[in-house]
Coordinates of C-alpha atoms and ligand atoms in Angstrom, one line a residue:
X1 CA 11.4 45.2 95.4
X2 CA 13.5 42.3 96.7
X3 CA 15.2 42.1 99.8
X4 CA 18.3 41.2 101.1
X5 CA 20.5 40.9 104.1
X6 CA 24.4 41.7 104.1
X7 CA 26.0 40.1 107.3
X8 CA 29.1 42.3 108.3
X9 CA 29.1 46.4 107.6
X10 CA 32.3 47.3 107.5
X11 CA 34.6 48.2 104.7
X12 CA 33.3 45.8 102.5
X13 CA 29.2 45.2 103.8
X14 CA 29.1 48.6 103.5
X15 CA 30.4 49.3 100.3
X16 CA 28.2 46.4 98.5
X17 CA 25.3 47.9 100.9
X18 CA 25.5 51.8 99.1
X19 CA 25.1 50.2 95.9
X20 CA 22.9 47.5 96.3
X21 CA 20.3 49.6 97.6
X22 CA 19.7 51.6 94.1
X23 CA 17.8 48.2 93.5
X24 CA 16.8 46.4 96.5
X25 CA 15.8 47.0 100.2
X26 CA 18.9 46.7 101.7
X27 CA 18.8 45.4 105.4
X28 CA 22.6 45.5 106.8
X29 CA 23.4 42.9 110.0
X30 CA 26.3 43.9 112.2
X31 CA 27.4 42.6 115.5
X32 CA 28.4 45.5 116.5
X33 CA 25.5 47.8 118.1
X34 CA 27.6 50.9 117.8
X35 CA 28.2 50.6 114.4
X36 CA 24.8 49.5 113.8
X37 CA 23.2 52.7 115.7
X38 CA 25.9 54.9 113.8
X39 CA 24.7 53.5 110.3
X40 CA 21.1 54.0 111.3
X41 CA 22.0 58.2 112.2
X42 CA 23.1 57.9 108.5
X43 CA 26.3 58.1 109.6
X44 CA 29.1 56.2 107.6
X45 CA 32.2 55.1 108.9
X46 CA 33.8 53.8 105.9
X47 CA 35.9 55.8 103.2
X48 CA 33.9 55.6 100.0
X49 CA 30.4 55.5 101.2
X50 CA 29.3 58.9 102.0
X51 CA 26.9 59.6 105.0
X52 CA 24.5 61.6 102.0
X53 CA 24.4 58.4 100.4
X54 CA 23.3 56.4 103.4
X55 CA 20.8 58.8 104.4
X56 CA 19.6 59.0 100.9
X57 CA 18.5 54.9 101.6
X58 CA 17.5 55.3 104.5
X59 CA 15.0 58.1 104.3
X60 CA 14.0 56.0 101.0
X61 CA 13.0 53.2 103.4
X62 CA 15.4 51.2 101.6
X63 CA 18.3 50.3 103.9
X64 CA 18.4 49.7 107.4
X65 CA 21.2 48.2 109.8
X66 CA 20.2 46.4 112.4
X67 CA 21.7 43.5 115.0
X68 CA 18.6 41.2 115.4
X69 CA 18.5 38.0 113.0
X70 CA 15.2 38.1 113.2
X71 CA 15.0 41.5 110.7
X72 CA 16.7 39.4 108.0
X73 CA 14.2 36.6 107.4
X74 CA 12.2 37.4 104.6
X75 CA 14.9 38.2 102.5
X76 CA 16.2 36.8 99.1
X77 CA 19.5 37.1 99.1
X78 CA 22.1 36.6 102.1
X79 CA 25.5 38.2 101.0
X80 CA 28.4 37.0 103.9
X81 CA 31.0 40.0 104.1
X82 CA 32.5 39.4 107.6
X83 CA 36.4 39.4 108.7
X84 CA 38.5 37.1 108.1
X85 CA 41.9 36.9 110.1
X86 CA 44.6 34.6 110.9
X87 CA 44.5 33.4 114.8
X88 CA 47.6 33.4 117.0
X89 CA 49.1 30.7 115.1
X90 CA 48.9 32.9 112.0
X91 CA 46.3 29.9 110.4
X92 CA 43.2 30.9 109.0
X93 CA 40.2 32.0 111.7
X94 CA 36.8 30.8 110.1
X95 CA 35.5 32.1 113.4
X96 CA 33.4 34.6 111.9
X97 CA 32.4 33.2 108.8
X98 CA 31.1 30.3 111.1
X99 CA 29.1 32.7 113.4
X100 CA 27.4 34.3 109.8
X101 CA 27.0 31.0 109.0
X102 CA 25.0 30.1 112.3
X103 CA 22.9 33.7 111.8
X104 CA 21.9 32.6 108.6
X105 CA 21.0 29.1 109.9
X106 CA 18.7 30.4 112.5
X107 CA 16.8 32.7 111.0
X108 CA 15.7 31.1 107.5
X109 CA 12.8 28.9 107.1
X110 CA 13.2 28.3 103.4
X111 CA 15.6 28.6 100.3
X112 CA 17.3 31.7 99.7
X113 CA 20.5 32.2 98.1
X114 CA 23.9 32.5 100.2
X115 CA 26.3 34.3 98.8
X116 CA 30.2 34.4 100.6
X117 CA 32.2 37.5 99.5
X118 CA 34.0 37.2 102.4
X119 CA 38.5 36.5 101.4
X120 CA 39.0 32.4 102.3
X121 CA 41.1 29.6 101.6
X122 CA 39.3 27.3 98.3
X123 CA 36.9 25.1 99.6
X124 CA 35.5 27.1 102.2
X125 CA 32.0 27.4 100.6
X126 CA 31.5 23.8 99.9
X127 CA 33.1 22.3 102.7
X128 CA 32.7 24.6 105.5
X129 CA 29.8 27.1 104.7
X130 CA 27.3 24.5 103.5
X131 CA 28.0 22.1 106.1
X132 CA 28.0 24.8 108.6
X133 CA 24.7 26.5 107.8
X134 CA 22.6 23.0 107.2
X135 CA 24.2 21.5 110.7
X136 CA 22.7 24.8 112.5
X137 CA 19.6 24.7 110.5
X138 CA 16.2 23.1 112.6
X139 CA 14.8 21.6 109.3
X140 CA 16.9 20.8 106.4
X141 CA 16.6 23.6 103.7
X142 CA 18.0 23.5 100.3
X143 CA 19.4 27.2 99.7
X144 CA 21.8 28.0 97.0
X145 CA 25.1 28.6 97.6
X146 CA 28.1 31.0 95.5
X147 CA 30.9 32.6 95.8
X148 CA 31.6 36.1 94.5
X149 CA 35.4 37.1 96.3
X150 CA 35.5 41.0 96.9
X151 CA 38.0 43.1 95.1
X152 CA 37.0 46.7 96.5
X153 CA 40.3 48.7 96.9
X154 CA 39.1 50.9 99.9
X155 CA 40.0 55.1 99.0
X156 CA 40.0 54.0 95.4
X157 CA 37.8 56.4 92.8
X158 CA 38.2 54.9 89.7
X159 CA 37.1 51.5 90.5
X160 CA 34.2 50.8 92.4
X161 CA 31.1 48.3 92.4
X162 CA 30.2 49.2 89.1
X163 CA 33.4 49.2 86.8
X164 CA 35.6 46.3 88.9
X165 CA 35.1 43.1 87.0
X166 CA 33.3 40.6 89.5
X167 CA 34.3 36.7 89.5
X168 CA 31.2 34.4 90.4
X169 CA 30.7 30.7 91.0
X170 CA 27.6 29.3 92.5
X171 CA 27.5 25.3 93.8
X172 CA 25.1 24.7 91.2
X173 CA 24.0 26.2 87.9
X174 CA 21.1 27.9 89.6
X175 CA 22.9 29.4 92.3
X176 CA 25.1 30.7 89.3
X177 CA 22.6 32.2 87.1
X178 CA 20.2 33.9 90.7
X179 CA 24.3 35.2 91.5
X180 CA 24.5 36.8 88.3
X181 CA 21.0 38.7 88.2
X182 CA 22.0 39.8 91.4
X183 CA 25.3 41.6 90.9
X184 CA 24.1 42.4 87.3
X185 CA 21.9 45.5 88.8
X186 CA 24.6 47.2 90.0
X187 CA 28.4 45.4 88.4
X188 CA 28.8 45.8 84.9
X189 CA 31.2 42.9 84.1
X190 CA 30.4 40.0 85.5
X191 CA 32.9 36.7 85.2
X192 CA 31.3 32.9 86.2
X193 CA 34.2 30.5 86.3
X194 CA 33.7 26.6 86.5
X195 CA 33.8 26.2 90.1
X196 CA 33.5 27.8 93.9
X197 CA 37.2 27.3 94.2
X198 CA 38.3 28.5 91.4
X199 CA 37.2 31.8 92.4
X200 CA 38.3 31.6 95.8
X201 CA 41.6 30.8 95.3
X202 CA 41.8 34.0 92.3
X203 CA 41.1 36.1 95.2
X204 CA 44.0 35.0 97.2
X205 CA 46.4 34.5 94.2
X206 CA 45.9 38.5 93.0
X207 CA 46.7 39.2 96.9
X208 CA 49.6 37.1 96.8
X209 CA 50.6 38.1 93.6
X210 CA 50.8 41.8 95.1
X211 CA 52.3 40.6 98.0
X212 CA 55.4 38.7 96.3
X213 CA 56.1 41.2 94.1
X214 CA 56.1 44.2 97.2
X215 CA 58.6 41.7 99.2
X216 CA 60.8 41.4 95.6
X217 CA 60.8 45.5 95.3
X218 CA 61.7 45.5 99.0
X219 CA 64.5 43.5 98.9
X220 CA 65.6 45.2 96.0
X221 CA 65.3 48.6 97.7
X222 CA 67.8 47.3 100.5
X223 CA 70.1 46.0 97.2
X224 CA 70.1 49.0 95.9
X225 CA 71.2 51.0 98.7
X226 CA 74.2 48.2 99.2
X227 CA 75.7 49.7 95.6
X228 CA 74.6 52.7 96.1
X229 CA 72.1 53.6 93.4
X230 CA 68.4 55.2 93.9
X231 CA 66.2 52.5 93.8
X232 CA 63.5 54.3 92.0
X233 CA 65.3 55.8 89.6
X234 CA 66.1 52.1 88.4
X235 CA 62.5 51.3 89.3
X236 CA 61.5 54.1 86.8
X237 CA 64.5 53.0 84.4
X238 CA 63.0 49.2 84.2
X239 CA 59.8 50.9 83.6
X240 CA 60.6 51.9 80.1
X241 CA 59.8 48.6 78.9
X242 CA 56.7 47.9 77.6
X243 CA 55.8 44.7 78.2
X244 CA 57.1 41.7 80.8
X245 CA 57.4 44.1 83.8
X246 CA 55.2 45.8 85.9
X247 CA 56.0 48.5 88.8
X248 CA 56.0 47.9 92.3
X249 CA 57.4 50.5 94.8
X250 CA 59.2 49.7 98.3
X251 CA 57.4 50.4 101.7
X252 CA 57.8 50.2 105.4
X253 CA 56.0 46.7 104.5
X254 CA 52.6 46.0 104.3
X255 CA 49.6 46.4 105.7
X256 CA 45.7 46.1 105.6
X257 CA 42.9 43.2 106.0
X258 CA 44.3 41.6 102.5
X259 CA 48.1 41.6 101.6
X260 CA 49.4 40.3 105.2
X261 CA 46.4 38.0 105.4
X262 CA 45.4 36.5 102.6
X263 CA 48.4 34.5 101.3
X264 CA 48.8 33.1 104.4
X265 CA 45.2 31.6 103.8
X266 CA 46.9 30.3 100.2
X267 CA 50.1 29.0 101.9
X268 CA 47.7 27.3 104.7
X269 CA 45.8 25.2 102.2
X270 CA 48.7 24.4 100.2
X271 CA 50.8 23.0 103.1
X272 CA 47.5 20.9 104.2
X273 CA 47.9 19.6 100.4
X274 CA 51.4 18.9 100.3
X275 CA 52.2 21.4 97.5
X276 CA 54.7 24.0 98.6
X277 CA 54.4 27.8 99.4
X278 CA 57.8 28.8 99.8
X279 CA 57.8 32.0 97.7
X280 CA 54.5 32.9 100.1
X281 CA 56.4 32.8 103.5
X282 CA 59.6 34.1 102.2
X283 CA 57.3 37.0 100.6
X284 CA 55.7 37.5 103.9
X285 CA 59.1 37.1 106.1
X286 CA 60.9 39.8 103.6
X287 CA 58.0 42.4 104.1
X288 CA 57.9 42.0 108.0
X289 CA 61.5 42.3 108.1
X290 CA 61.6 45.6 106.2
X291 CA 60.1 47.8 109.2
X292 CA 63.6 47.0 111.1
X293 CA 66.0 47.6 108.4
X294 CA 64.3 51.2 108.4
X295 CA 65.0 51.2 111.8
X296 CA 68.5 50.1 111.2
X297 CA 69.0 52.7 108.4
X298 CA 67.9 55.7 110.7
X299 CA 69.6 54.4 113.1
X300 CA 73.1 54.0 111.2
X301 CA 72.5 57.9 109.7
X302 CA 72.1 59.2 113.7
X303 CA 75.5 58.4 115.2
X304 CA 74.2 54.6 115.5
X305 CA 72.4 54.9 118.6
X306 CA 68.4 56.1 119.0
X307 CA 68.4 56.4 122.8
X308 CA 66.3 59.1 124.4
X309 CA 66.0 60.9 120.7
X310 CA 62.3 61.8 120.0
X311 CA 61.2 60.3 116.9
X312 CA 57.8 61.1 115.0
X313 CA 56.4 58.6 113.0
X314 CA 54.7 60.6 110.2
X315 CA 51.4 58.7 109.0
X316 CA 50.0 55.0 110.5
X317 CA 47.6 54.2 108.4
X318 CA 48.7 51.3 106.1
X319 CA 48.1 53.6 103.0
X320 CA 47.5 56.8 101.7
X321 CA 43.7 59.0 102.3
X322 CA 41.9 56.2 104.7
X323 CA 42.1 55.5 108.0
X324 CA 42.8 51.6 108.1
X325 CA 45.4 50.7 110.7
X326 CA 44.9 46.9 110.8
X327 CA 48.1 45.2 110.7
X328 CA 50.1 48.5 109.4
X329 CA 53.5 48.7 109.2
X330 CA 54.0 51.7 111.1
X331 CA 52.8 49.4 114.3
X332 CA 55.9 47.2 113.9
X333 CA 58.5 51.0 112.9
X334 CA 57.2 51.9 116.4
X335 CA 58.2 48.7 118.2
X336 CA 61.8 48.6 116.6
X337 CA 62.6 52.5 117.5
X338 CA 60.8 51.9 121.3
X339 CA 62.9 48.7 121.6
X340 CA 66.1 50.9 120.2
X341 CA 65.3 53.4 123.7
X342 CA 63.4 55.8 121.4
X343 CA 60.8 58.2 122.1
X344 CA 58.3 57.8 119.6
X345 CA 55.2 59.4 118.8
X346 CA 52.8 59.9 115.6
X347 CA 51.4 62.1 113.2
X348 CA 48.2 61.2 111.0
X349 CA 45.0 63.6 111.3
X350 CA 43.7 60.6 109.1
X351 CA 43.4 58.4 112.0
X352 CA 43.7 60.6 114.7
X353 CA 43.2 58.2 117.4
X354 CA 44.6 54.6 117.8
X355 CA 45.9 52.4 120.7
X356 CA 45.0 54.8 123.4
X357 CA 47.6 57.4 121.6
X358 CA 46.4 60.9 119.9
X359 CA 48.0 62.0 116.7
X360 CA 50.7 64.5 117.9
X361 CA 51.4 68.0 116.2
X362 CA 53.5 67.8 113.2
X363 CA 57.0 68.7 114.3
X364 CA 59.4 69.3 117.2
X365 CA 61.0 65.7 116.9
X366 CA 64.8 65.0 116.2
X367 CA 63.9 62.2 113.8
X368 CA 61.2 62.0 111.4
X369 CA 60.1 58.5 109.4
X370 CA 57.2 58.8 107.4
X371 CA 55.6 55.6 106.6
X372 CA 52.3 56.7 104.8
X373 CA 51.9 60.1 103.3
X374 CA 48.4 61.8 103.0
X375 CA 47.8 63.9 100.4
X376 CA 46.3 66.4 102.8
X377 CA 49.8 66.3 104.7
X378 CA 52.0 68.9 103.3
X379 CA 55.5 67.6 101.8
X380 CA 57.2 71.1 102.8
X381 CA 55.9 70.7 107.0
X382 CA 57.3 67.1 106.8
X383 CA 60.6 68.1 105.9
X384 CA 60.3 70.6 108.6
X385 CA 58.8 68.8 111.5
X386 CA 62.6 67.3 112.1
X387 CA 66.6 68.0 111.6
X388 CA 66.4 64.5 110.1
X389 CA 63.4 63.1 107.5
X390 CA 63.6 60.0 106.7
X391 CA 60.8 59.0 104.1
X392 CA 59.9 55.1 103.1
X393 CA 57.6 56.4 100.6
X394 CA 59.4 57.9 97.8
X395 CA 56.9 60.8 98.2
X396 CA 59.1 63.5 99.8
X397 CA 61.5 64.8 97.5
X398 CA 64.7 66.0 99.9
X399 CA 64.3 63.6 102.8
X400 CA 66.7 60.3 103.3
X401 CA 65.0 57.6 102.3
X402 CA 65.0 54.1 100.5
Ligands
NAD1 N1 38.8 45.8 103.2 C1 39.1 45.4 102.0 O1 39.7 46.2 101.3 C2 38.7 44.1 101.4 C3 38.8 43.9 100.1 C4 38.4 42.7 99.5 C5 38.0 41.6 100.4 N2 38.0 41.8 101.7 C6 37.5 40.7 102.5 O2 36.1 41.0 102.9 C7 35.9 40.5 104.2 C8 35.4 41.6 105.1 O3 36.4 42.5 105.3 P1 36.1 44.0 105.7 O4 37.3 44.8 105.4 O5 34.8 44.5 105.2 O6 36.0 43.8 107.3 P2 35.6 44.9 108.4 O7 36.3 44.5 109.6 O8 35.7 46.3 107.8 O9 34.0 44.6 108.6 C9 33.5 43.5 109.0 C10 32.2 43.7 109.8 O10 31.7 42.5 110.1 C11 31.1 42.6 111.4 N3 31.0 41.2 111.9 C12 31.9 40.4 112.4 N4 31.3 39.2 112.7 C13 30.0 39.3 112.4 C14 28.9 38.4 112.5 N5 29.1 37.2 112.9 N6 27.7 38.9 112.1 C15 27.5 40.1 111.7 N7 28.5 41.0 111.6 C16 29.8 40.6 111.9 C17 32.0 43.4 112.2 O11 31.4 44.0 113.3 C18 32.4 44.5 111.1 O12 31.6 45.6 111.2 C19 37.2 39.8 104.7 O13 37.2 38.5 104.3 C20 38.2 40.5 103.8 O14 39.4 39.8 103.6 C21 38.3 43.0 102.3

């Protein structure tokens, strides 16, 4: 059986790792120890890849995580899956794709094929991974290259590995065809288009796409309010048609590894190009912005002023059923009702823990503001747990709201 290496075990290493190893020994390279030493307990700590499954490939001999480069030279196939985030200047951070790329470098001694599934900017396989990984390498090796961008939808159930159509582009037409063997074990639909960029930038143009049209329904939720109609009830109205529109529903903003991050990776390269990216900053600008109009809008329904009332802020994960918090929109509802004199805590069992805070019991506050809704929290305790619910979900029927 073939072997191969995915750098990076989280939410999308993982994922690619659970399915992968129905048909090859799967050896999974981390940075991080912890995780590493959890994964080899057969413990998971991604929603979507249950601990049986893990522990089924592991006690089959055929995964294994590990954080020595060493473990992942004699394989095949070297999948990149690591993060990638904007720095402080909100520009794209290669950082980590550079340090995969060094891993690789260092620990291969002849061709094997390089596969980035890893979100970044078009260009980034030929112009920074290449380079990257022959610079680092002692003798010059000539390993295929290809991209194949990652469109898991973490919590999601009916579309995974298998039934998610799959973009690929390898450097060269052999890259290409080993890329498609590969994800033809376990991805039934597989979709090469003419070049590495190409399918990079499709990645960050779906994101964008998402992201655009969230901002759009925000706005139009704060429009809505302004006349004085329900915004989903017209959302629901220009639903009817069946064709030319598609629904989108307003949100404390948004959060997660993709939507926040990724078109600013397409508005990066485009600026460096000359070409504009207005709508992309607007989009981005409009969805940041919405966490303090909610703010605004409780405040306004509670005699204008927020100081000293206890506010619980019901659910901080960035979306329903997982426990994601990165860049979630509940982090910036929290820093608008603490900078309006508030005293804020949070409920989400979900998550449970985050920033040195515990999730608090489920009522007792003046003011509640749900910003992600669990299905295992129950609608009824929500509208209980305060005199005054307000709800940026749409998903608790009695509450204020958008
Ligand atoms: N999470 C999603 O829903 C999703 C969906 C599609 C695409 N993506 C993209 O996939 C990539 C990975 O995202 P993720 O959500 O899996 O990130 P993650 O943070 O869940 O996991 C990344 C893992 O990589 C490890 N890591 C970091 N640097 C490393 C290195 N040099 N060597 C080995 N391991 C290293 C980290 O310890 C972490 O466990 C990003 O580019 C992201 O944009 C994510």
């Amino acid at each position: 059986m073939s072997k191969i290496a995915i750098i990076g075990q989280g939410y999308v290493g993982l994922t690619i790792s659970a399915f992968a190893a129905e048909h090859f020994d799967v050896v999974g390279f981390d940075s991080n120890q912890k995780v590493v030493d959890q994964l080899n307990l057969g413990i998971s700590h991604i929603e979507g890849v249950e601990s049986t499954v893990l522990t089924k490939w592991i006690n089959a001999g055929r995964y294994t995580a590990t954080t020595l480069g060493s473990d992942i030279r004699d394989c095949e196939i070297v999948v990149i899956a690591v993060p990638t985030p904007l720095n402080t200047e909100r520009k794209p951070d290669l950082r980590f794709i550079d340090a995969a790329c060094k891993t690789i470098a260092q620990n291969f001694s002849s061709p094997v094929l390089v596969i980035n599934e890893s979100t970044s900017f078009p260009g980034t396989l030929r112009t920074f991974i290449k380079p990257t990984i022959e610079k680092n390498s002692a003798v010059q090796i000539e390993h295929l290259y290809s991209i194949s961008p990652e469109r898991v939808d973490p919590g999601r159930t009916d579309f995974n590995q298998k039934n998610t159509p799959r973009l690929y582009s390898g450097l060269t037409p052999e890259a290409s065809a080993v890329t498609k063997d590969f994800y033809s074990k376990f991805c039934d639909n597989l979709i090469e288009v003419s070049s590495p960029e190409v399918a990079e930038a499709a990645k960050l143009f779906e994101n964008t796409f998402r992201q655009v049209n969230i901002a759009l329904v925000n706005e139009f939720a704060q429009i809505s309010h302004a006349l004085g109609i329900s915004v989903y009830e017209t959302l629901d109205a220009a639903n009817t048609k069946p064709y030319g529109f598609m629904k989108f529903t307003p949100s404390a903003g948004v959060g997660g590894h993709c939507i926040p991050v990724d078109p600013t990776y397409l508005a990066a390269v485009a600026e460096e190009h000359g070409a504009p990216a207005t709508f992309i900053r607007l989009a981005n600008e409009v969805n940041l912005e919405m966490s303090e109009y909610i703010v605004r809008r409780v405040a306004a329904d509670n005699g204008g002023n927020l100081q000293g009332k206890s506010v619980l802020v019901v659910g901080v994960a960035y979306k329903p059923n997982i426990a994601d918090v990165r860049e979630t929109a509940a982090e910036l509802v929290i820093q608008h009702l603490r900078s309006q004199g508030a005293v804020v805590s949070w409920h989400d069992d979900v998550v449970s823990t985050w920033k040195g805070e515990s999730s608090a019991s489920l009522g007792g506050a003046d003011i509640a503001v749900v910003v992600t809704k669990h299905d295992s929290v129950d609608e009824k305790k929500i509208l209980a747990s305060a005199p005054y619910v307000f709800d940026t979900t749409g998903n608790v029927k009695g509450a204020k709201g958008l």
